[in-house]
Amino acid sequence: MSPRSRREQGEPLVVTAARDRERHVTQVTSYGYVAARGPKRSVTVTPAPLRYWQYDPAGPLVLGLTVLGVALWLGAIAWRDGASAMAGELPIALALGALVVAGSTGRLTVSDFGVSTDIAGLRQVSVFRVVPRVLVQEVVVGAPPAGWPKARRRGGWWPGRTRVSVRHLGMDGLTEEAFTVRVRDPEAFADALGRPLP
């Protein structure tokens, strides 16, 4: 079905997508970062359950920079004040390093209206990182097939996760875009997006 012919209650696709983008943000932010705990207590209207969510650990760049930063910090303390001072500083340095890594953990979330990624330390779901479900065209396991647009990567590699490619329309409802993500359950992810795997 062509993008121009898709309508929801007579609305143009771009209007539906813009509305669904906002609905997605509302539904996702009604849950805390630890989605398993359910909706926030401050929410006045109980939101629908999230269709799919998973955590994505900090990527190798963040891990590497954190380890390097902690090592430089401890090395500078040891050089300036000696090994005993470094030993006293070790718990603080490790705790701050762990905090940086925990704050860099991402969450991939599929709501009734879209899919997005956000990061624990920022905890703000940007509407620019949301793909409305109405714009999703196809979901396949593996790399994007030939003929697809260049795919952006969301999230990093993690043991036991499977690479999935998603083709979708841009917010203008005309241009084609794609992204890849590694998920723990490709079938559940594709079903949550309303595009079961072939």
XYZ file of C-alpha atoms in Angstrom:
198
model
C 0.000 0.000 0.000
C 1.475 3.375 -0.939
C 2.246 5.911 1.814
C -0.218 8.390 0.346
C -3.082 5.916 0.456
C -2.540 4.923 4.090
C -4.921 6.780 6.326
C -6.133 6.530 9.905
C -9.662 7.862 10.223
C -9.151 9.953 7.095
C -5.935 11.606 8.340
C -2.779 11.852 6.233
C -0.037 9.440 7.280
C 2.275 12.249 8.433
C -0.378 13.584 10.819
C -0.971 10.118 12.277
C 2.790 9.577 12.643
C 3.316 12.916 14.419
C 0.470 12.183 16.829
C 1.741 8.649 17.472
C 5.213 9.981 18.169
C 3.822 12.113 21.012
C 1.663 9.237 22.269
C 4.734 7.004 22.351
C 6.664 9.502 24.468
C 3.714 9.810 26.855
C 3.317 6.037 27.235
C 7.056 5.359 27.664
C 7.670 8.159 30.163
C 4.746 6.885 32.249
C 7.074 4.018 33.172
C 10.274 4.415 35.138
C 13.562 3.336 33.670
C 13.150 -0.058 35.358
C 10.096 -0.982 33.306
C 9.461 -4.224 35.198
C 8.330 -2.186 38.213
C 5.310 -0.985 36.232
C 3.998 2.563 35.798
C 5.275 5.396 37.974
C 3.229 6.110 41.083
C 2.859 9.725 40.002
C 0.958 8.727 36.849
C -2.731 9.600 37.179
C -3.979 7.480 34.265
C -2.668 3.921 34.079
C -0.845 3.531 30.753
C -1.084 0.480 28.530
C 1.680 -2.094 29.103
C 4.801 -1.711 27.004
C 4.837 -4.151 24.084
C 8.579 -4.897 24.247
C 11.573 -3.538 26.137
C 15.138 -4.545 26.761
C 18.233 -2.993 28.245
C 21.331 -2.360 26.174
C 24.555 -2.141 28.193
C 26.996 0.678 27.623
C 28.990 0.268 24.435
C 32.698 -0.506 24.181
C 33.606 3.157 23.675
C 31.952 4.209 26.944
C 33.437 1.209 28.779
C 36.914 1.912 27.386
C 36.807 5.612 28.207
C 35.521 4.878 31.714
C 38.293 2.360 32.412
C 40.862 4.782 30.979
C 39.504 7.651 33.089
C 39.561 5.599 36.301
C 43.085 4.343 35.527
C 44.356 7.883 34.839
C 42.702 9.195 37.988
C 44.216 6.470 40.179
C 47.578 6.748 38.416
C 47.734 10.502 39.039
C 46.874 10.007 42.721
C 49.528 7.268 43.057
C 52.151 9.413 41.319
C 51.396 12.496 43.393
C 50.608 11.011 46.826
C 51.763 7.380 46.759
C 50.180 3.934 46.713
C 48.433 4.318 50.081
C 46.569 7.414 48.848
C 45.608 5.554 45.687
C 44.235 2.658 47.774
C 42.086 5.127 49.717
C 40.798 6.654 46.482
C 40.083 3.267 44.841
C 36.502 2.762 46.183
C 35.421 6.245 45.076
C 36.976 5.841 41.621
C 35.365 2.429 41.097
C 31.978 3.661 42.344
C 32.050 6.651 39.993
C 33.136 4.424 37.098
C 30.253 2.053 37.835
C 27.871 5.022 37.999
C 29.011 6.231 34.562
C 28.495 2.756 33.080
C 25.065 2.356 34.736
C 24.040 5.828 33.558
C 25.053 4.902 30.000
C 22.832 1.817 29.872
C 20.205 2.194 27.173
C 16.679 0.867 26.835
C 14.958 -0.131 23.610
C 11.208 0.244 24.025
C 8.222 -0.563 21.821
C 4.934 0.993 22.897
C 1.516 0.868 21.271
C 2.590 3.768 19.067
C 6.301 3.537 18.293
C 9.809 2.325 19.025
C 12.590 4.345 20.652
C 15.892 4.133 22.440
C 16.826 6.185 25.452
C 19.649 6.253 27.986
C 19.321 5.908 31.762
C 21.505 8.917 32.540
C 19.455 11.203 30.294
C 16.039 9.595 30.927
C 14.447 11.877 28.388
C 12.866 10.171 25.398
C 13.560 12.524 22.520
C 10.828 12.616 19.896
C 13.649 12.629 17.336
C 14.646 9.089 18.401
C 11.098 7.738 17.983
C 9.912 5.787 14.948
C 6.105 5.594 14.945
C 4.798 2.038 14.408
C 2.560 3.271 11.587
C 5.722 4.055 9.570
C 7.360 0.634 10.022
C 7.342 -1.262 6.734
C 9.306 -4.456 7.327
C 11.373 -6.286 9.947
C 13.954 -8.936 9.006
C 16.559 -10.913 10.920
C 20.145 -10.077 9.980
C 21.680 -7.311 7.908
C 19.480 -5.068 5.761
C 18.720 -6.724 2.395
C 19.963 -5.253 -0.856
C 17.874 -2.320 -1.979
C 17.221 -1.013 1.523
C 18.475 2.440 2.518
C 21.643 2.644 4.604
C 20.742 1.522 8.117
C 21.619 3.427 11.272
C 22.766 1.279 14.179
C 20.939 1.525 17.479
C 22.492 -0.161 20.480
C 25.577 -2.331 20.450
C 26.559 -5.968 20.333
C 25.807 -8.163 23.336
C 26.131 -11.962 23.740
C 22.950 -13.857 22.941
C 21.358 -11.011 20.995
C 20.297 -11.299 17.355
C 20.682 -8.539 14.786
C 17.382 -7.301 13.361
C 16.859 -4.742 10.591
C 13.840 -2.451 10.423
C 12.765 -0.559 7.284
C 10.464 2.396 7.851
C 9.268 5.607 6.268
C 10.660 8.959 7.391
C 8.469 11.477 9.168
C 7.582 12.990 5.805
C 5.842 9.708 4.953
C 7.769 9.414 1.667
C 11.478 8.747 2.195
C 12.607 5.287 3.229
C 14.945 4.812 6.175
C 16.259 1.852 8.137
C 17.960 0.945 11.389
C 19.472 -2.175 12.900
C 19.316 -3.265 16.499
C 20.317 -6.388 18.424
C 17.410 -7.919 20.331
C 17.005 -10.841 22.709
C 13.799 -12.095 21.013
C 13.478 -11.161 17.317
C 9.986 -12.674 16.936
C 8.588 -10.802 19.934
C 10.222 -7.575 18.750
C 8.795 -7.919 15.230
C 5.355 -8.808 16.599
C 5.457 -5.779 18.918
C 6.094 -3.594 15.876
C 3.155 -5.177 14.050
C 5.383 -6.679 11.349
C 5.853 -10.400 12.089
C 8.997 -12.001 10.704
C 8.597 -13.680 7.291
